PDB file of C-alpha atoms in Angstrom:
ATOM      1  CA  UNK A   1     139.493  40.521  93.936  1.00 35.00           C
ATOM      2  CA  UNK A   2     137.823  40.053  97.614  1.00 39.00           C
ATOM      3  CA  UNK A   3     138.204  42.971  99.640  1.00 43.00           C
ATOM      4  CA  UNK A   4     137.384  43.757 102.589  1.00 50.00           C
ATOM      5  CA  UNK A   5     135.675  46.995 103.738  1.00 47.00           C
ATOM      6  CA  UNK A   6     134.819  49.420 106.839  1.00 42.00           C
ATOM      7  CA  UNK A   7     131.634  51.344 106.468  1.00 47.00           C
ATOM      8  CA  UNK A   8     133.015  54.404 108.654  1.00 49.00           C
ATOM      9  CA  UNK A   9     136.543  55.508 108.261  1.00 81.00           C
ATOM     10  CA  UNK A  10     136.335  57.497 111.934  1.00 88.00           C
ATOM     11  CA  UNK A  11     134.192  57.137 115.201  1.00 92.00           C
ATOM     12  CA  UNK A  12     134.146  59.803 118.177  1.00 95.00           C
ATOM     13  CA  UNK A  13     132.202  58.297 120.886  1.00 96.00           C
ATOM     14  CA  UNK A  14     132.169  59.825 124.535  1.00 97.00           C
ATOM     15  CA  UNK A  15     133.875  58.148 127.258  1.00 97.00           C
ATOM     16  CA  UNK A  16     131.833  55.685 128.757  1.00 97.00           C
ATOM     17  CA  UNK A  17     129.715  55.284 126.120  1.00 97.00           C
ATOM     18  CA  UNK A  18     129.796  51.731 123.997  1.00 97.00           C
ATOM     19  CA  UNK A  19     131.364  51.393 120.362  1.00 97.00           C
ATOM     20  CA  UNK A  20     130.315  49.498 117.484  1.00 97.00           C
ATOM     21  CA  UNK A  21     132.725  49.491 114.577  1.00 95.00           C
ATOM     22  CA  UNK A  22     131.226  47.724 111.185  1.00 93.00           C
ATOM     23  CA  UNK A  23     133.249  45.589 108.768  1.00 93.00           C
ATOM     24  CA  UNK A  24     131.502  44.363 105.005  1.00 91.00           C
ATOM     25  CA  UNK A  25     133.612  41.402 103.721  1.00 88.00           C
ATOM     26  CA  UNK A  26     132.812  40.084 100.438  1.00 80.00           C
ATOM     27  CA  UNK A  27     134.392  36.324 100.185  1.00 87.00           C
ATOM     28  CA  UNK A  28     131.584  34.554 101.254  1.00 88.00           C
ATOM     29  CA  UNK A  29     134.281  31.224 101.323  1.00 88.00           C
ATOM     30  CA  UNK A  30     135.867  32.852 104.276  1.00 90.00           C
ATOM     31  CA  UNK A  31     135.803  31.297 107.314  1.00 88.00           C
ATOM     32  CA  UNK A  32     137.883  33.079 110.069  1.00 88.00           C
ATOM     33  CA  UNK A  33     137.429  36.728 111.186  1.00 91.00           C
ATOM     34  CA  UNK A  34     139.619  38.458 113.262  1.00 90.00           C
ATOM     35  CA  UNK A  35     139.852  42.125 115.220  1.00 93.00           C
ATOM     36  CA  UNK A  36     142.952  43.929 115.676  1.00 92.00           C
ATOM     37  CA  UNK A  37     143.717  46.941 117.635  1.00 93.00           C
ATOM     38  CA  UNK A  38     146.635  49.330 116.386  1.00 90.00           C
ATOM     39  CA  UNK A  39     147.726  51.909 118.202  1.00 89.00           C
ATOM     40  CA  UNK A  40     150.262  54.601 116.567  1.00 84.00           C
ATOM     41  CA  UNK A  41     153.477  53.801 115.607  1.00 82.00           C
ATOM     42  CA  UNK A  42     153.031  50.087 117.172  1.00 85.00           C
ATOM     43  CA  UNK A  43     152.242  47.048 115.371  1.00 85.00           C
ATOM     44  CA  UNK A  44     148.489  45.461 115.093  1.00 87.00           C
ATOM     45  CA  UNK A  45     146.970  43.728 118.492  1.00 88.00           C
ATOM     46  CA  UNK A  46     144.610  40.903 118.399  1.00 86.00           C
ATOM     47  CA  UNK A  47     141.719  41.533 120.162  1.00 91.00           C
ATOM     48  CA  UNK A  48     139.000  38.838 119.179  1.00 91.00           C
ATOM     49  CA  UNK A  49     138.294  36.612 116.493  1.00 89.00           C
ATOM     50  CA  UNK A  50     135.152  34.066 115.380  1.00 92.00           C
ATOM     51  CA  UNK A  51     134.617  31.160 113.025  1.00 89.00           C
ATOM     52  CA  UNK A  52     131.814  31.122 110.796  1.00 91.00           C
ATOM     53  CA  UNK A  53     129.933  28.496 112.639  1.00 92.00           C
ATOM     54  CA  UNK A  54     129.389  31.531 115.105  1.00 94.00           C
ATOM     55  CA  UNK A  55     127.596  34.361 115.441  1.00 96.00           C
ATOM     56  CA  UNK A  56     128.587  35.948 118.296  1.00 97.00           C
ATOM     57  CA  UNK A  57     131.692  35.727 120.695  1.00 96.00           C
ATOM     58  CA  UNK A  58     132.429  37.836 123.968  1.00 95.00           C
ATOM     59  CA  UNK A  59     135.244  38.459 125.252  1.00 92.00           C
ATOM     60  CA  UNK A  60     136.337  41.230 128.167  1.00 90.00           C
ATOM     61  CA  UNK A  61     134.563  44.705 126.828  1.00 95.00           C
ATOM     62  CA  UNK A  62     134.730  43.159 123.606  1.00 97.00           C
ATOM     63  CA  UNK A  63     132.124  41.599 121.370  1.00 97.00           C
ATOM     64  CA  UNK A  64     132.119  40.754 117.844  1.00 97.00           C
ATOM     65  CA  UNK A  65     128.696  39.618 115.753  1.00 97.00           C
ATOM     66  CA  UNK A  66     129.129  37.977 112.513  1.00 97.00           C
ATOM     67  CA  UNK A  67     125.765  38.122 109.734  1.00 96.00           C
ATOM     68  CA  UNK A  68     126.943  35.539 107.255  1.00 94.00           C
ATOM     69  CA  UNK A  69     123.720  35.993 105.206  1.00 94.00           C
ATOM     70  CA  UNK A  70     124.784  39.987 104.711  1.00 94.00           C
ATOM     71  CA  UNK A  71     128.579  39.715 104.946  1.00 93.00           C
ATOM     72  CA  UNK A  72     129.101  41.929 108.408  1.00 94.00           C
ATOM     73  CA  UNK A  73     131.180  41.782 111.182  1.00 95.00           C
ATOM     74  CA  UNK A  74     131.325  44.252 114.038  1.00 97.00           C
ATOM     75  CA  UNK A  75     132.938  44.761 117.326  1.00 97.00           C
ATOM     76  CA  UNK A  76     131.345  46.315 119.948  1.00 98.00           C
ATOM     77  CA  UNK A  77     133.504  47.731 122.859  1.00 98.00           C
ATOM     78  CA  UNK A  78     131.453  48.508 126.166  1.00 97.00           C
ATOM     79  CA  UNK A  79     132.240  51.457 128.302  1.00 97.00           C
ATOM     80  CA  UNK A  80     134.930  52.937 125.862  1.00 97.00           C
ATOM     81  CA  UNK A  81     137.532  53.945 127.756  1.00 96.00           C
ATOM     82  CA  UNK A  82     140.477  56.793 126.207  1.00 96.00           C
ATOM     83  CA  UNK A  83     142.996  53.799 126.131  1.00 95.00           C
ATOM     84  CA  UNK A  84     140.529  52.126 123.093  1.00 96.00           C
ATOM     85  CA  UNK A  85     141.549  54.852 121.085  1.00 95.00           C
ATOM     86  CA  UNK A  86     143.002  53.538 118.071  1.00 94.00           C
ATOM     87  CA  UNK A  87     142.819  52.467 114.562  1.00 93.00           C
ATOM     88  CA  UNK A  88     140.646  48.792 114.441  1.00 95.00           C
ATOM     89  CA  UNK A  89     141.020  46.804 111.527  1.00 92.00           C
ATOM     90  CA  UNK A  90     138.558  43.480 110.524  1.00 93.00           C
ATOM     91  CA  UNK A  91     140.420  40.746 108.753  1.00 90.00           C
ATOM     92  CA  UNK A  92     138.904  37.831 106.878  1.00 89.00           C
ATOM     93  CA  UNK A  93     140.307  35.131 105.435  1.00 84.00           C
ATOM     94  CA  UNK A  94     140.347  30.917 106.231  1.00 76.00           C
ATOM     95  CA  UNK A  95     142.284  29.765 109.613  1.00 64.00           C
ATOM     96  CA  UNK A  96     145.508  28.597 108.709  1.00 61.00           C
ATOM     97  CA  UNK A  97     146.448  31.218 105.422  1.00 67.00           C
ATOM     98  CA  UNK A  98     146.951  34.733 105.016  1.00 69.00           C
ATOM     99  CA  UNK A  99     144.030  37.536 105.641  1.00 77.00           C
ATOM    100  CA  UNK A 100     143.163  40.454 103.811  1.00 83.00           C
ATOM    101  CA  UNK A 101     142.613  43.144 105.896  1.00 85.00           C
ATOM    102  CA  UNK A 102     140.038  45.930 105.751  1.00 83.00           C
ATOM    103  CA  UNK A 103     141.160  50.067 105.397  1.00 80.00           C
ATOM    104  CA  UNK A 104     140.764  50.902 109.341  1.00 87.00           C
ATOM    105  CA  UNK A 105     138.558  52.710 111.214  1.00 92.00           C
ATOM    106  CA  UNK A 106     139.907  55.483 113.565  1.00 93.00           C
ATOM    107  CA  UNK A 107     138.160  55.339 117.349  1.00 95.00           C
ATOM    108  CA  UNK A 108     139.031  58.821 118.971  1.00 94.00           C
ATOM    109  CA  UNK A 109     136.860  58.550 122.309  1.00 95.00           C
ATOM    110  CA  UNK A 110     135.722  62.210 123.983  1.00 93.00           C
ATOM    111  CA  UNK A 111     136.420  63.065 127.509  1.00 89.00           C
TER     112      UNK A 111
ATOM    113  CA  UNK B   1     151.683  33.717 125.315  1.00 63.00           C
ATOM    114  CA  UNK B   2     152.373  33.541 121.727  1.00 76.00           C
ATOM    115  CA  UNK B   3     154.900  36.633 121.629  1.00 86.00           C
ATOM    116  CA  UNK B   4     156.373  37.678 118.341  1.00 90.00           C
ATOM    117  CA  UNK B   5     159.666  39.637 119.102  1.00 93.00           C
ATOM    118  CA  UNK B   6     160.455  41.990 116.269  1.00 95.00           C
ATOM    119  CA  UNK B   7     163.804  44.072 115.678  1.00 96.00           C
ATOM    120  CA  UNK B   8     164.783  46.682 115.108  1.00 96.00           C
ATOM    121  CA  UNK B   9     161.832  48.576 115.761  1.00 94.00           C
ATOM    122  CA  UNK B  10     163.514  51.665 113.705  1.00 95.00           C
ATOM    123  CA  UNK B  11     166.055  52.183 111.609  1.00 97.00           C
ATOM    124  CA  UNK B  12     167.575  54.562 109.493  1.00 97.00           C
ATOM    125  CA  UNK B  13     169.776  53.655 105.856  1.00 96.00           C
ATOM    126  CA  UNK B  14     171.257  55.209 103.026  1.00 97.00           C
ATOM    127  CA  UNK B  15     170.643  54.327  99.583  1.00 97.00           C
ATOM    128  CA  UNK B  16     172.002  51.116  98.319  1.00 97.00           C
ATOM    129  CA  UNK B  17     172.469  49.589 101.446  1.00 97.00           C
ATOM    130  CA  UNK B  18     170.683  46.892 102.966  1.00 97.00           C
ATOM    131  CA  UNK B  19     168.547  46.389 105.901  1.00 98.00           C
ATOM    132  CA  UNK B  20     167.513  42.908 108.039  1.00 97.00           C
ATOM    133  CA  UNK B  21     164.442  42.829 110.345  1.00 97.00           C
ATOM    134  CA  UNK B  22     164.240  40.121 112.374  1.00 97.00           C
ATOM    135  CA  UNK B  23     161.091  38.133 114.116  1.00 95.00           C
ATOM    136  CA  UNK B  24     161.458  35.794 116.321  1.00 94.00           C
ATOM    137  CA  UNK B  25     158.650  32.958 118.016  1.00 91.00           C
ATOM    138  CA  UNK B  26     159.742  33.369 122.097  1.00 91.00           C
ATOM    139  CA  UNK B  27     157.442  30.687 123.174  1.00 85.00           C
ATOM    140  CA  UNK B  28     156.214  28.551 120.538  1.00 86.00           C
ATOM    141  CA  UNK B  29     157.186  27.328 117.108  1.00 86.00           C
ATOM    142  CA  UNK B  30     156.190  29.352 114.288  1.00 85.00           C
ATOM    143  CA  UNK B  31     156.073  27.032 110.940  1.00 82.00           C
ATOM    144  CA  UNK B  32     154.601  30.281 108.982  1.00 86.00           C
ATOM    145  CA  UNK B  33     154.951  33.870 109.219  1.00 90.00           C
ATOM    146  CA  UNK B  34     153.870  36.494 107.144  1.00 91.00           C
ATOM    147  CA  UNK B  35     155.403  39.442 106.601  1.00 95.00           C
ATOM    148  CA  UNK B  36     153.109  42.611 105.895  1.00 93.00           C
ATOM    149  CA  UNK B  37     153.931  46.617 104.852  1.00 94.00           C
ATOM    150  CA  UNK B  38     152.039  49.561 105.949  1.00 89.00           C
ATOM    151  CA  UNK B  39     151.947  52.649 104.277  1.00 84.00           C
ATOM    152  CA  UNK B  40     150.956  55.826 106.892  1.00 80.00           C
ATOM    153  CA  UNK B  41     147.238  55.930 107.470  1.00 76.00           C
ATOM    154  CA  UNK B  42     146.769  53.090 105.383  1.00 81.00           C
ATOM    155  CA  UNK B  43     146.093  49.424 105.815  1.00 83.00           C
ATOM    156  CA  UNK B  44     148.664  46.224 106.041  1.00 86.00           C
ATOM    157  CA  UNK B  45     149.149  44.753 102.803  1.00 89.00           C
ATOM    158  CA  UNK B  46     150.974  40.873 102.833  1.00 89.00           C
ATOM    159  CA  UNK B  47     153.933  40.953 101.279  1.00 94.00           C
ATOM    160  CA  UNK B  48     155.024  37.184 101.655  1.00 93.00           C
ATOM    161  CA  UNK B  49     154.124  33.915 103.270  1.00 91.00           C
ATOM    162  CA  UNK B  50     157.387  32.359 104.810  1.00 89.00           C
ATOM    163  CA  UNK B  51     157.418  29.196 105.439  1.00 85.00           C
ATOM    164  CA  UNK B  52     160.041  26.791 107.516  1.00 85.00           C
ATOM    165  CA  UNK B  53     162.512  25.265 105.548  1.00 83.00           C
ATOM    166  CA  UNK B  54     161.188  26.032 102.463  1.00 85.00           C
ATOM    167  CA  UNK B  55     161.468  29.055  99.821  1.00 89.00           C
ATOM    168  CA  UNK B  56     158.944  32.249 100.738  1.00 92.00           C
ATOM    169  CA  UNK B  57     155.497  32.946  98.542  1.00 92.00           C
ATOM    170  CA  UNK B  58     155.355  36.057  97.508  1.00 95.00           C
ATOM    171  CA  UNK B  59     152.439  38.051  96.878  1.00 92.00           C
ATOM    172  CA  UNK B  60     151.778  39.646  93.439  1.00 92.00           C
ATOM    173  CA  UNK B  61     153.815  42.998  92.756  1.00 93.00           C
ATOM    174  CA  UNK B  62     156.417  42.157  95.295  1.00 95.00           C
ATOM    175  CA  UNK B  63     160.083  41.379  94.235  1.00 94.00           C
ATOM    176  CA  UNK B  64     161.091  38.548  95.846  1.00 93.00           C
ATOM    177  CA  UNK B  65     164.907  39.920  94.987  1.00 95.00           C
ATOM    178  CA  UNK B  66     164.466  42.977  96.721  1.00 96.00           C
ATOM    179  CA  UNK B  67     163.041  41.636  99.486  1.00 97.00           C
ATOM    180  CA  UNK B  68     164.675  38.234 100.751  1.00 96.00           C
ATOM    181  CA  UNK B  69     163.026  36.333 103.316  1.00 94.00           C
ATOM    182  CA  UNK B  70     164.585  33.630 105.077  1.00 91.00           C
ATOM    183  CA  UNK B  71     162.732  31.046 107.654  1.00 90.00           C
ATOM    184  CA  UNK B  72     165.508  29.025 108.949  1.00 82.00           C
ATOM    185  CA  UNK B  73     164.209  27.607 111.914  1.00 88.00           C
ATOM    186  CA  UNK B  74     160.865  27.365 113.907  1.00 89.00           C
ATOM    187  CA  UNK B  75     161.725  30.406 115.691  1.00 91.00           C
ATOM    188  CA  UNK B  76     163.058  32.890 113.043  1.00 93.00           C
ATOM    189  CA  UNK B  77     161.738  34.697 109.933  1.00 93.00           C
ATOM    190  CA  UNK B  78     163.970  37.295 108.582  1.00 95.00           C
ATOM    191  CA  UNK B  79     163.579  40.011 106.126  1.00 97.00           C
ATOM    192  CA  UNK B  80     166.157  41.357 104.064  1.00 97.00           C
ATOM    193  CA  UNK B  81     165.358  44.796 102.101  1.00 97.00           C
ATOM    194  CA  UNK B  82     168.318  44.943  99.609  1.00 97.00           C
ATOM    195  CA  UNK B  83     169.364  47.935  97.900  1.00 97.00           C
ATOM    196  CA  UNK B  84     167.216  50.166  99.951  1.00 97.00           C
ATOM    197  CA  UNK B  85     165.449  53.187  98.135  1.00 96.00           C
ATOM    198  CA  UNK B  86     163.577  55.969  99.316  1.00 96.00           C
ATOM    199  CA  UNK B  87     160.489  54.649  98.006  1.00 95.00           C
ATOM    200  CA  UNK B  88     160.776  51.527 100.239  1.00 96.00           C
ATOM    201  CA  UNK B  89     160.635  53.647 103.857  1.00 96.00           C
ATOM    202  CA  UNK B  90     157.761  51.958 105.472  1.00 94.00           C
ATOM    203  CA  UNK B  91     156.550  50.170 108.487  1.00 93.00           C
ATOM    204  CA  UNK B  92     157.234  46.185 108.327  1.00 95.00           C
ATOM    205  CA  UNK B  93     155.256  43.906 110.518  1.00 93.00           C
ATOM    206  CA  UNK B  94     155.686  40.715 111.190  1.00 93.00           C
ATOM    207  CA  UNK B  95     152.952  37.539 112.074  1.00 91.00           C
ATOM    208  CA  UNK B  96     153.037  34.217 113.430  1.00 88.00           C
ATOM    209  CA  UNK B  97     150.524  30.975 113.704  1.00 79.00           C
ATOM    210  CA  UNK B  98     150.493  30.278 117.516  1.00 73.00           C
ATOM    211  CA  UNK B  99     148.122  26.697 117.875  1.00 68.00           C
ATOM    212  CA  UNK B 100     146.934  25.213 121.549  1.00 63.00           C
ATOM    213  CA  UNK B 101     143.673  26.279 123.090  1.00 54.00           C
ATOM    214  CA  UNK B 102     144.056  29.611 122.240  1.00 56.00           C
ATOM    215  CA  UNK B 103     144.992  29.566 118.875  1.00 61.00           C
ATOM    216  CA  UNK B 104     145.458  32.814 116.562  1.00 71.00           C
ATOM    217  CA  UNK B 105     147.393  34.910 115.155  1.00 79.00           C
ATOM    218  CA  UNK B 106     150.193  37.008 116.436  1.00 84.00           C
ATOM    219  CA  UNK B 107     151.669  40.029 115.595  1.00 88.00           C
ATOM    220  CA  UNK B 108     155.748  41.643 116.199  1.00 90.00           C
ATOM    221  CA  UNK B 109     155.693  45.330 117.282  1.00 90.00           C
ATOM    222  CA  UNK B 110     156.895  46.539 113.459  1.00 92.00           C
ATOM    223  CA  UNK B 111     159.915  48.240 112.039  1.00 94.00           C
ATOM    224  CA  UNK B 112     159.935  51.432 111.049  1.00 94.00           C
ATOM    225  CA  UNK B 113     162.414  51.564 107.921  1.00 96.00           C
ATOM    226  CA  UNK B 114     164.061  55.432 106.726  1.00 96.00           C
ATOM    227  CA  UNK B 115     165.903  55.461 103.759  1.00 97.00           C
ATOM    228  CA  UNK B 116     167.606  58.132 103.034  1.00 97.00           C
TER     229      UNK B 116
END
């Protein structure tokens, strides 16, 4: 079926520095792309989403790029901070139904 | 705004018995939730689409007896593990449809479910 995937399954990055976690989706009929932030033990967080007749939305720290011609998402986070730390997940899907969501990538930031 | 409330956030049950989580919409209506299991270090899988006033959809593999899902109103989803088993300790999660000007997606803090 359509899945969605994360390239890297962990990303150290030093504190300060800016993160860019990468998402490959595969239903090219999807429409609505959402971030979430989950922190241990606590349930998922939105953080930012897009519509496919974007390519690019900003938020505070936070920005996600969507490539419809390759399938890829990504959030960038500026000046990581230790409080980013935490396991991101990418969800596609179309506004309005459910979302499959991607494995997870782990963001441990350095001090 | 657009807060799911979820409870309980943990709880412990023997065999056989039965467990309800609760989520409930505290400042808008919620005409779908989903409900959605993690496994440790692993990603959320949907388990079922509830929808208000009407029965639940249920995603492939998922027994729709074992887990009951109620949507009464337009501010409560419940689910209902019946006949707990080991095998069915796991993290439950909760999501809601908020609309307005800031429309998305919502998520309740989780249960953690031990069976014992």
């Amino acid at each position: 079926g359509e899945s969605v995937g994360l390239h890297l399954p962990t990303l150290s990055v030093q504190e300060g520095d800016n993160s860019i976690i990468n998402c490959a989706y595969s239903n090219s009929a999807s429409d609505y792309f959402i971030w979430y932030k989950q922190e241990s033990g606590k349930g998922p967080q939105f953080i930012i989403d897009i519509r496919s007749n974007m390519d690019k939305r900003q938020g505070q720290r936070v920005t996600v790029l969507l490539n419809k011609t390759v399938k890829h998402l990504s959030l960038q986070i500026a000046a990581t901070q230790p409080g980013d730390s935490a396991v991101y997940f990418c969800a596609e899907g179309t506004y309005g139904q459910n979302f499959v969501f991607g494995p997870g990538t782990r963001l441990s930031v350095l001090p | 705004g657009a807060v799911v409330s979820q409870h309980p956030s943990r709880v412990i049950c023997k065999s056989g018995t039965s467990v309800k989580i609760e989520c409930r919409s505290l400042d808008f209506q919620a005409t779908t939730m989903f409900w959605y299991r993690q496994f440790p270090k692993k990603s959320l899988m949907l388990m079922a689409t509830s929808n208000e006033g009407s029965k639940a959809t249920y995603e492939q593999g998922v027994e729709k007896d074992k887990f009951l899902i109620n949507h009464a109103s337009l501010t409560l989803s419940t689910l209902t593990v019946t006949s707990a088993h080991p095998e069915d300790s796991s993290f439950y999660i909760c999501s809601a449809r908020f609309m307005g000007a800031d429309y998305g997606y919502t998520f309740g803090s989780g249960t953690r479910l031990t069976v014992v």
